[in-house]
């Protein structure tokens, strides 16, 4: 399974952890450090699934999800929110914006791999 993933997170450590969790499972990982950078990277790739944080500078996760969903080619691309936030109203807001799922940090690498395979498969 050679899936392409775009991971958007302002934390370099978190981007590295996502890469370390996914690359051994056969994913090609592209990263961006905030929503603005994420939309720039997205212009040049066609990921099978997108992972985004919520709290980021310049453009937060909600803005990024909106920007992704505004693009015809990415209206159905699965988007998983990976965040420290667990508030039900934020989950509802993310789902309303077009997020596919929600994973709370810190994440279990094997569960992240399974979640991505489920939504992208």
Short mmCIF file of N, CA, C and O in Angstrom, two decimals:
data_model
loop_
_atom_site.label_atom_id
_atom_site.label_comp_id
_atom_site.label_asym_id
_atom_site.label_seq_id
_atom_site.Cartn_x
_atom_site.Cartn_y
_atom_site.Cartn_z
N UNK A 1 0.85 -1.18 0.00
CA UNK A 1 0.00 0.00 0.00
C UNK A 1 0.89 1.24 0.00
O UNK A 1 1.59 1.51 0.97
N UNK A 2 0.91 1.96 -1.08
CA UNK A 2 1.81 3.11 -1.20
C UNK A 2 1.00 4.40 -1.20
O UNK A 2 0.78 5.02 -2.22
N UNK A 3 0.52 4.79 -0.02
CA UNK A 3 -0.32 5.96 0.10
C UNK A 3 0.50 7.22 0.34
O UNK A 3 1.51 7.19 1.03
N UNK A 4 0.03 8.33 -0.23
CA UNK A 4 0.67 9.62 0.00
C UNK A 4 -0.11 10.38 1.06
O UNK A 4 -1.34 10.44 1.01
N UNK A 5 0.63 10.96 1.99
CA UNK A 5 0.03 11.69 3.11
C UNK A 5 0.61 13.10 3.16
O UNK A 5 1.81 13.28 2.98
N UNK A 6 -0.24 14.07 3.42
CA UNK A 6 0.22 15.42 3.72
C UNK A 6 -0.05 15.64 5.20
O UNK A 6 -1.19 15.53 5.65
N UNK A 7 1.00 15.91 5.97
CA UNK A 7 0.88 16.18 7.40
C UNK A 7 1.18 17.64 7.67
O UNK A 7 2.27 18.12 7.35
N UNK A 8 0.21 18.36 8.23
CA UNK A 8 0.34 19.79 8.48
C UNK A 8 0.33 20.02 9.99
O UNK A 8 -0.67 19.75 10.66
N UNK A 9 1.46 20.47 10.52
CA UNK A 9 1.59 20.71 11.96
C UNK A 9 2.71 21.71 12.19
O UNK A 9 3.75 21.61 11.54
N UNK A 10 2.50 22.67 13.08
CA UNK A 10 3.53 23.69 13.31
C UNK A 10 4.68 23.16 14.18
O UNK A 10 5.71 23.81 14.30
N UNK A 11 4.53 21.98 14.73
CA UNK A 11 5.59 21.38 15.56
C UNK A 11 6.47 20.46 14.72
O UNK A 11 5.99 19.46 14.18
N UNK A 12 7.76 20.81 14.61
CA UNK A 12 8.70 19.96 13.87
C UNK A 12 8.75 18.56 14.49
O UNK A 12 8.78 17.55 13.79
N UNK A 13 8.72 18.50 15.82
CA UNK A 13 8.75 17.21 16.52
C UNK A 13 7.57 16.35 16.11
O UNK A 13 7.72 15.16 15.83
N UNK A 14 6.39 16.96 16.05
CA UNK A 14 5.18 16.20 15.67
C UNK A 14 5.28 15.75 14.22
O UNK A 14 4.93 14.62 13.89
N UNK A 15 5.77 16.62 13.33
CA UNK A 15 5.93 16.22 11.92
C UNK A 15 6.89 15.04 11.82
O UNK A 15 6.64 14.09 11.08
N UNK A 16 7.98 15.09 12.58
CA UNK A 16 8.95 13.98 12.58
C UNK A 16 8.32 12.70 13.13
O UNK A 16 8.55 11.62 12.60
N UNK A 17 7.51 12.83 14.20
CA UNK A 17 6.86 11.65 14.78
C UNK A 17 5.88 11.01 13.79
O UNK A 17 5.80 9.79 13.68
N UNK A 18 5.15 11.84 13.06
CA UNK A 18 4.21 11.33 12.06
C UNK A 18 5.00 10.60 10.96
O UNK A 18 4.64 9.49 10.57
N UNK A 19 6.08 11.22 10.51
CA UNK A 19 6.91 10.60 9.47
C UNK A 19 7.46 9.24 9.96
O UNK A 19 7.40 8.24 9.25
N UNK A 20 7.97 9.22 11.19
CA UNK A 20 8.53 7.98 11.76
C UNK A 20 7.47 6.89 11.92
O UNK A 20 7.77 5.71 11.81
N UNK A 21 6.24 7.30 12.19
CA UNK A 21 5.15 6.33 12.34
C UNK A 21 4.70 5.78 11.00
O UNK A 21 4.37 4.60 10.88
N UNK A 22 4.69 6.63 9.97
CA UNK A 22 4.06 6.26 8.70
C UNK A 22 4.99 5.69 7.64
O UNK A 22 4.60 4.79 6.90
N UNK A 23 6.22 6.21 7.55
CA UNK A 23 7.10 5.74 6.47
C UNK A 23 7.40 4.25 6.54
O UNK A 23 7.37 3.58 5.51
N UNK A 24 7.66 3.69 7.74
CA UNK A 24 7.91 2.24 7.79
C UNK A 24 6.69 1.40 7.33
O UNK A 24 6.85 0.27 6.90
N UNK A 25 5.49 2.01 7.40
CA UNK A 25 4.28 1.31 6.97
C UNK A 25 4.02 1.50 5.48
O UNK A 25 3.00 1.06 4.96
N UNK A 26 4.94 2.17 4.78
CA UNK A 26 4.82 2.31 3.33
C UNK A 26 4.19 3.60 2.85
O UNK A 26 3.91 3.75 1.66
N UNK A 27 3.96 4.55 3.74
CA UNK A 27 3.39 5.84 3.33
C UNK A 27 4.48 6.76 2.82
O UNK A 27 5.59 6.74 3.33
N UNK A 28 4.15 7.59 1.83
CA UNK A 28 5.03 8.69 1.43
C UNK A 28 4.51 9.92 2.14
O UNK A 28 3.35 10.30 1.95
N UNK A 29 5.35 10.52 2.97
CA UNK A 29 4.90 11.63 3.81
C UNK A 29 5.43 12.97 3.31
O UNK A 29 6.64 13.14 3.14
N UNK A 30 4.52 13.91 3.06
CA UNK A 30 4.86 15.29 2.74
C UNK A 30 4.46 16.10 3.97
O UNK A 30 3.44 15.81 4.59
N UNK A 31 5.24 17.13 4.31
CA UNK A 31 4.90 17.90 5.50
C UNK A 31 4.81 19.39 5.19
O UNK A 31 5.37 19.88 4.22
N UNK A 32 4.06 20.09 6.06
CA UNK A 32 3.93 21.54 5.98
C UNK A 32 3.83 22.05 7.41
O UNK A 32 3.33 21.34 8.29
N UNK A 33 4.32 23.30 7.64
CA UNK A 33 4.38 23.77 9.02
C UNK A 33 3.23 24.66 9.46
O UNK A 33 3.20 25.10 10.61
N UNK A 34 2.27 24.92 8.58
CA UNK A 34 1.02 25.57 8.97
C UNK A 34 0.05 25.48 7.80
O UNK A 34 0.39 24.93 6.75
N UNK A 35 -1.16 26.00 7.99
CA UNK A 35 -2.17 25.88 6.95
C UNK A 35 -1.81 26.55 5.64
O UNK A 35 -2.10 26.04 4.56
N UNK A 36 -1.17 27.73 5.72
CA UNK A 36 -0.76 28.43 4.50
C UNK A 36 0.25 27.58 3.73
O UNK A 36 0.10 27.37 2.52
N UNK A 37 1.26 27.09 4.42
CA UNK A 37 2.26 26.22 3.79
C UNK A 37 1.59 24.95 3.26
O UNK A 37 1.93 24.45 2.19
N UNK A 38 0.62 24.43 4.02
CA UNK A 38 -0.11 23.23 3.61
C UNK A 38 -0.81 23.40 2.27
O UNK A 38 -0.76 22.52 1.41
N UNK A 39 -1.44 24.57 2.06
CA UNK A 39 -2.12 24.79 0.78
C UNK A 39 -1.10 24.91 -0.35
O UNK A 39 -1.38 24.49 -1.48
N UNK A 40 0.09 25.47 -0.05
CA UNK A 40 1.15 25.58 -1.07
C UNK A 40 1.66 24.19 -1.46
O UNK A 40 1.83 23.89 -2.65
N UNK A 41 1.90 23.33 -0.47
CA UNK A 41 2.38 21.96 -0.75
C UNK A 41 1.30 21.19 -1.51
O UNK A 41 1.58 20.46 -2.46
N UNK A 42 0.05 21.38 -1.09
CA UNK A 42 -1.07 20.66 -1.70
C UNK A 42 -1.22 20.97 -3.19
O UNK A 42 -1.69 20.14 -3.95
N UNK A 43 -0.78 22.15 -3.60
CA UNK A 43 -0.87 22.54 -5.01
C UNK A 43 -0.01 21.65 -5.90
O UNK A 43 -0.24 21.55 -7.11
N UNK A 44 0.98 20.96 -5.31
CA UNK A 44 1.93 20.17 -6.11
C UNK A 44 1.83 18.66 -5.89
O UNK A 44 2.60 17.91 -6.49
N UNK A 45 0.93 18.23 -5.02
CA UNK A 45 0.79 16.79 -4.77
C UNK A 45 -0.68 16.42 -4.75
O UNK A 45 -1.54 17.29 -4.69
N UNK A 46 -0.95 15.12 -4.80
CA UNK A 46 -2.33 14.63 -4.71
C UNK A 46 -2.37 13.56 -3.60
O UNK A 46 -2.34 12.37 -3.88
N UNK A 47 -2.40 14.00 -2.35
CA UNK A 47 -2.35 13.03 -1.25
C UNK A 47 -3.62 12.17 -1.17
O UNK A 47 -4.70 12.61 -1.56
N UNK A 48 -3.43 10.94 -0.69
CA UNK A 48 -4.57 10.05 -0.46
C UNK A 48 -5.28 10.42 0.83
O UNK A 48 -6.46 10.12 1.00
N UNK A 49 -4.55 11.04 1.74
CA UNK A 49 -5.12 11.46 3.02
C UNK A 49 -4.31 12.63 3.57
O UNK A 49 -3.12 12.76 3.27
N UNK A 50 -4.99 13.50 4.31
CA UNK A 50 -4.35 14.68 4.91
C UNK A 50 -4.51 14.60 6.42
O UNK A 50 -5.59 14.23 6.91
N UNK A 51 -3.43 14.95 7.13
CA UNK A 51 -3.48 15.04 8.60
C UNK A 51 -3.22 16.51 8.93
O UNK A 51 -2.29 17.11 8.39
N UNK A 52 -4.03 17.09 9.80
CA UNK A 52 -3.79 18.48 10.19
C UNK A 52 -3.98 18.70 11.68
O UNK A 52 -4.83 18.07 12.30
N UNK A 53 -3.16 19.58 12.21
CA UNK A 53 -3.31 20.07 13.57
C UNK A 53 -4.39 21.16 13.53
O UNK A 53 -4.78 21.62 12.45
N UNK A 54 -4.88 21.58 14.69
CA UNK A 54 -5.85 22.69 14.75
C UNK A 54 -5.15 24.00 15.07
O UNK A 54 -5.30 24.98 14.36
N UNK A 55 -4.38 24.02 16.16
CA UNK A 55 -3.75 25.27 16.61
C UNK A 55 -2.42 25.50 15.92
O UNK A 55 -1.43 24.87 16.25
N UNK A 56 -2.44 26.39 14.91
CA UNK A 56 -1.22 26.73 14.15
C UNK A 56 -1.23 28.21 13.83
O UNK A 56 -2.30 28.81 13.74
N UNK A 57 -0.04 28.80 13.63
CA UNK A 57 0.02 30.22 13.23
C UNK A 57 -0.42 30.41 11.77
O UNK A 57 -0.56 29.43 11.04
N UNK A 58 -0.62 31.64 11.39
CA UNK A 58 -1.00 32.07 10.03
C UNK A 58 -2.36 31.54 9.59
O UNK A 58 -3.25 32.31 9.30
N UNK A 59 -2.53 30.22 9.51
CA UNK A 59 -3.83 29.64 9.17
C UNK A 59 -4.01 28.40 10.02
O UNK A 59 -3.20 27.48 9.96
N UNK A 60 -5.07 28.38 10.86
CA UNK A 60 -5.27 27.22 11.73
C UNK A 60 -5.88 26.05 10.95
O UNK A 60 -6.15 26.14 9.75
N UNK A 61 -6.09 24.95 11.66
CA UNK A 61 -6.60 23.74 11.02
C UNK A 61 -7.98 23.91 10.39
O UNK A 61 -8.26 23.36 9.34
N UNK A 62 -8.84 24.69 11.05
CA UNK A 62 -10.18 24.90 10.49
C UNK A 62 -10.09 25.66 9.16
O UNK A 62 -10.75 25.30 8.19
N UNK A 63 -9.26 26.69 9.12
CA UNK A 63 -9.06 27.45 7.88
C UNK A 63 -8.46 26.57 6.79
O UNK A 63 -8.84 26.65 5.63
N UNK A 64 -7.52 25.70 7.21
CA UNK A 64 -6.89 24.81 6.25
C UNK A 64 -7.90 23.81 5.68
O UNK A 64 -7.95 23.57 4.47
N UNK A 65 -8.74 23.23 6.55
CA UNK A 65 -9.76 22.29 6.07
C UNK A 65 -10.69 22.99 5.07
O UNK A 65 -11.00 22.45 4.01
N UNK A 66 -11.11 24.22 5.41
CA UNK A 66 -11.95 24.99 4.48
C UNK A 66 -11.25 25.18 3.14
O UNK A 66 -11.86 25.02 2.08
N UNK A 67 -9.96 25.54 3.19
CA UNK A 67 -9.19 25.79 1.96
C UNK A 67 -9.08 24.52 1.12
O UNK A 67 -9.18 24.56 -0.11
N UNK A 68 -8.88 23.38 1.79
CA UNK A 68 -8.80 22.10 1.07
C UNK A 68 -10.14 21.77 0.42
O UNK A 68 -10.21 21.40 -0.75
N UNK A 69 -11.21 21.91 1.18
CA UNK A 69 -12.54 21.56 0.66
C UNK A 69 -13.01 22.50 -0.45
O UNK A 69 -13.87 22.15 -1.24
N UNK A 70 -12.42 23.70 -0.51
CA UNK A 70 -12.76 24.64 -1.58
C UNK A 70 -12.15 24.24 -2.92
O UNK A 70 -12.53 24.76 -3.96
N UNK A 71 -11.17 23.32 -2.89
CA UNK A 71 -10.52 22.88 -4.11
C UNK A 71 -11.25 21.66 -4.67
O UNK A 71 -11.39 20.66 -3.98
N UNK A 72 -11.67 21.76 -5.91
CA UNK A 72 -12.44 20.69 -6.54
C UNK A 72 -11.77 19.32 -6.40
O UNK A 72 -12.42 18.34 -6.08
N UNK A 73 -10.46 19.27 -6.61
CA UNK A 73 -9.76 17.99 -6.58
C UNK A 73 -9.62 17.37 -5.21
O UNK A 73 -9.22 16.22 -5.08
N UNK A 74 -9.96 18.13 -4.16
CA UNK A 74 -9.76 17.60 -2.80
C UNK A 74 -11.04 17.61 -1.96
O UNK A 74 -10.98 17.49 -0.75
N UNK A 75 -12.19 17.70 -2.63
CA UNK A 75 -13.46 17.73 -1.88
C UNK A 75 -13.70 16.44 -1.11
O UNK A 75 -14.37 16.45 -0.09
N UNK A 76 -13.15 15.33 -1.62
CA UNK A 76 -13.40 14.04 -0.95
C UNK A 76 -12.15 13.43 -0.33
O UNK A 76 -12.20 12.33 0.20
N UNK A 77 -11.01 14.14 -0.39
CA UNK A 77 -9.78 13.62 0.23
C UNK A 77 -10.00 13.52 1.74
O UNK A 77 -10.39 14.50 2.37
N UNK A 78 -9.77 12.34 2.34
CA UNK A 78 -9.96 12.22 3.79
C UNK A 78 -9.02 13.16 4.55
O UNK A 78 -7.85 13.29 4.19
N UNK A 79 -9.55 13.82 5.58
CA UNK A 79 -8.76 14.70 6.43
C UNK A 79 -8.92 14.25 7.87
O UNK A 79 -10.03 14.21 8.40
N UNK A 80 -7.79 13.89 8.49
CA UNK A 80 -7.80 13.54 9.91
C UNK A 80 -7.21 14.70 10.71
O UNK A 80 -6.15 15.22 10.37
N UNK A 81 -7.91 15.08 11.76
CA UNK A 81 -7.41 16.12 12.65
C UNK A 81 -6.60 15.43 13.75
O UNK A 81 -7.09 14.50 14.39
N UNK A 82 -5.36 15.85 13.92
CA UNK A 82 -4.47 15.29 14.95
C UNK A 82 -4.11 16.44 15.88
O UNK A 82 -3.38 17.35 15.48
N UNK A 83 -4.66 16.44 17.09
CA UNK A 83 -4.53 17.61 17.96
C UNK A 83 -4.55 17.23 19.43
O UNK A 83 -4.95 16.12 19.78
N UNK A 84 -4.13 18.15 20.27
CA UNK A 84 -4.22 17.95 21.73
C UNK A 84 -5.63 18.27 22.21
O UNK A 84 -5.99 17.95 23.33
N UNK A 85 -6.42 18.94 21.38
CA UNK A 85 -7.78 19.34 21.76
C UNK A 85 -8.71 18.14 21.78
O UNK A 85 -8.64 17.27 20.93
N UNK A 86 -9.61 18.10 22.77
CA UNK A 86 -10.56 16.99 22.83
C UNK A 86 -12.00 17.48 23.03
O UNK A 86 -12.90 16.68 23.22
N UNK A 87 -12.21 18.79 22.98
CA UNK A 87 -13.54 19.35 23.23
C UNK A 87 -14.54 18.94 22.15
O UNK A 87 -14.25 19.06 20.97
N UNK A 88 -15.71 18.43 22.58
CA UNK A 88 -16.73 17.98 21.61
C UNK A 88 -17.12 19.07 20.61
O UNK A 88 -17.35 18.78 19.44
N UNK A 89 -17.19 20.35 21.06
CA UNK A 89 -17.61 21.41 20.13
C UNK A 89 -16.56 21.63 19.04
O UNK A 89 -16.91 21.96 17.91
N UNK A 90 -15.28 21.41 19.37
CA UNK A 90 -14.24 21.53 18.34
C UNK A 90 -14.33 20.37 17.35
O UNK A 90 -14.14 20.55 16.14
N UNK A 91 -14.62 19.18 17.85
CA UNK A 91 -14.79 18.02 16.96
C UNK A 91 -15.96 18.28 16.01
O UNK A 91 -15.87 18.00 14.81
N UNK A 92 -17.06 18.81 16.56
CA UNK A 92 -18.23 19.09 15.71
C UNK A 92 -17.89 20.15 14.67
O UNK A 92 -18.28 20.03 13.51
N UNK A 93 -17.13 21.17 15.08
CA UNK A 93 -16.74 22.23 14.14
C UNK A 93 -15.85 21.66 13.03
O UNK A 93 -16.01 22.01 11.85
N UNK A 94 -14.92 20.77 13.41
CA UNK A 94 -14.04 20.17 12.41
C UNK A 94 -14.83 19.30 11.44
O UNK A 94 -14.61 19.35 10.23
N UNK A 95 -15.77 18.52 11.97
CA UNK A 95 -16.59 17.66 11.11
C UNK A 95 -17.44 18.52 10.17
O UNK A 95 -17.57 18.22 8.98
N UNK A 96 -17.98 19.61 10.70
CA UNK A 96 -18.80 20.52 9.88
C UNK A 96 -17.95 21.14 8.77
O UNK A 96 -18.44 21.37 7.66
N UNK A 97 -16.68 21.39 9.05
CA UNK A 97 -15.78 21.97 8.04
C UNK A 97 -15.38 20.95 6.99
O UNK A 97 -14.94 21.29 5.91
N UNK A 98 -15.53 19.66 7.31
CA UNK A 98 -15.21 18.63 6.33
C UNK A 98 -14.17 17.62 6.78
O UNK A 98 -13.68 16.84 5.96
N UNK A 99 -13.83 17.61 8.08
CA UNK A 99 -12.87 16.63 8.57
C UNK A 99 -13.50 15.24 8.60
O UNK A 99 -14.70 15.10 8.87
N UNK A 100 -12.70 14.23 8.33
CA UNK A 100 -13.18 12.85 8.30
C UNK A 100 -13.10 12.20 9.67
O UNK A 100 -13.93 11.37 10.02
N UNK A 101 -12.06 12.57 10.44
CA UNK A 101 -11.87 11.94 11.75
C UNK A 101 -11.02 12.80 12.66
O UNK A 101 -10.52 13.86 12.26
N UNK A 102 -10.85 12.33 13.89
CA UNK A 102 -10.20 13.12 14.94
C UNK A 102 -9.34 12.19 15.77
O UNK A 102 -9.83 11.18 16.27
N UNK A 103 -8.06 12.51 15.92
CA UNK A 103 -7.15 11.72 16.74
C UNK A 103 -6.49 12.66 17.74
O UNK A 103 -6.01 13.73 17.36
N UNK A 104 -6.52 12.28 19.02
CA UNK A 104 -5.95 13.13 20.06
C UNK A 104 -4.49 12.77 20.30
O UNK A 104 -4.12 11.59 20.37
N UNK A 105 -3.63 13.81 20.38
CA UNK A 105 -2.21 13.61 20.71
C UNK A 105 -2.10 13.38 22.22
O UNK A 105 -2.90 13.94 22.96
N UNK A 106 -1.12 12.64 22.67
CA UNK A 106 -0.16 11.90 21.86
C UNK A 106 -0.83 10.69 21.21
O UNK A 106 -1.74 10.10 21.79
N UNK A 107 -0.39 10.33 20.03
CA UNK A 107 -1.03 9.26 19.29
C UNK A 107 -0.21 7.97 19.37
O UNK A 107 0.98 8.00 19.58
N UNK A 108 -0.91 6.86 19.20
CA UNK A 108 -0.28 5.55 19.12
C UNK A 108 0.05 5.33 17.64
O UNK A 108 -0.86 5.32 16.80
N UNK A 109 1.35 5.18 17.28
CA UNK A 109 1.72 5.05 15.86
C UNK A 109 0.94 3.97 15.12
O UNK A 109 0.50 4.20 13.99
N UNK A 110 0.74 2.81 15.72
CA UNK A 110 0.04 1.73 15.00
C UNK A 110 -1.43 2.09 14.78
O UNK A 110 -2.01 1.75 13.75
N UNK A 111 -2.03 2.82 15.73
CA UNK A 111 -3.43 3.24 15.56
C UNK A 111 -3.54 4.30 14.47
O UNK A 111 -4.51 4.32 13.71
N UNK A 112 -2.53 5.17 14.37
CA UNK A 112 -2.53 6.19 13.32
C UNK A 112 -2.45 5.51 11.95
O UNK A 112 -3.20 5.84 11.04
N UNK A 113 -1.56 4.54 11.81
CA UNK A 113 -1.42 3.79 10.55
C UNK A 113 -2.75 3.13 10.19
O UNK A 113 -3.23 3.24 9.07
N UNK A 114 -3.38 2.46 11.16
CA UNK A 114 -4.67 1.78 10.91
C UNK A 114 -5.75 2.78 10.49
O UNK A 114 -6.52 2.53 9.57
N UNK A 115 -5.80 3.93 11.19
CA UNK A 115 -6.80 4.94 10.87
C UNK A 115 -6.63 5.45 9.45
O UNK A 115 -7.60 5.58 8.70
N UNK A 116 -5.38 5.69 9.05
CA UNK A 116 -5.12 6.19 7.69
C UNK A 116 -5.46 5.14 6.65
O UNK A 116 -6.04 5.45 5.61
N UNK A 117 -5.12 3.88 6.93
CA UNK A 117 -5.43 2.82 5.98
C UNK A 117 -6.96 2.68 5.83
O UNK A 117 -7.47 2.43 4.74
N UNK A 118 -7.68 2.87 6.94
CA UNK A 118 -9.13 2.76 6.90
C UNK A 118 -9.75 3.86 6.04
O UNK A 118 -10.59 3.58 5.17
N UNK A 119 -9.36 5.12 6.26
CA UNK A 119 -10.00 6.22 5.55
C UNK A 119 -9.51 6.36 4.11
O UNK A 119 -10.25 6.83 3.25
N UNK A 120 -8.27 5.93 3.85
CA UNK A 120 -7.72 6.10 2.50
C UNK A 120 -7.90 4.86 1.64
O UNK A 120 -7.78 4.92 0.43
N UNK A 121 -8.16 3.72 2.30
CA UNK A 121 -8.29 2.46 1.56
C UNK A 121 -9.54 2.43 0.77
O UNK A 121 -9.71 2.08 -0.32
#
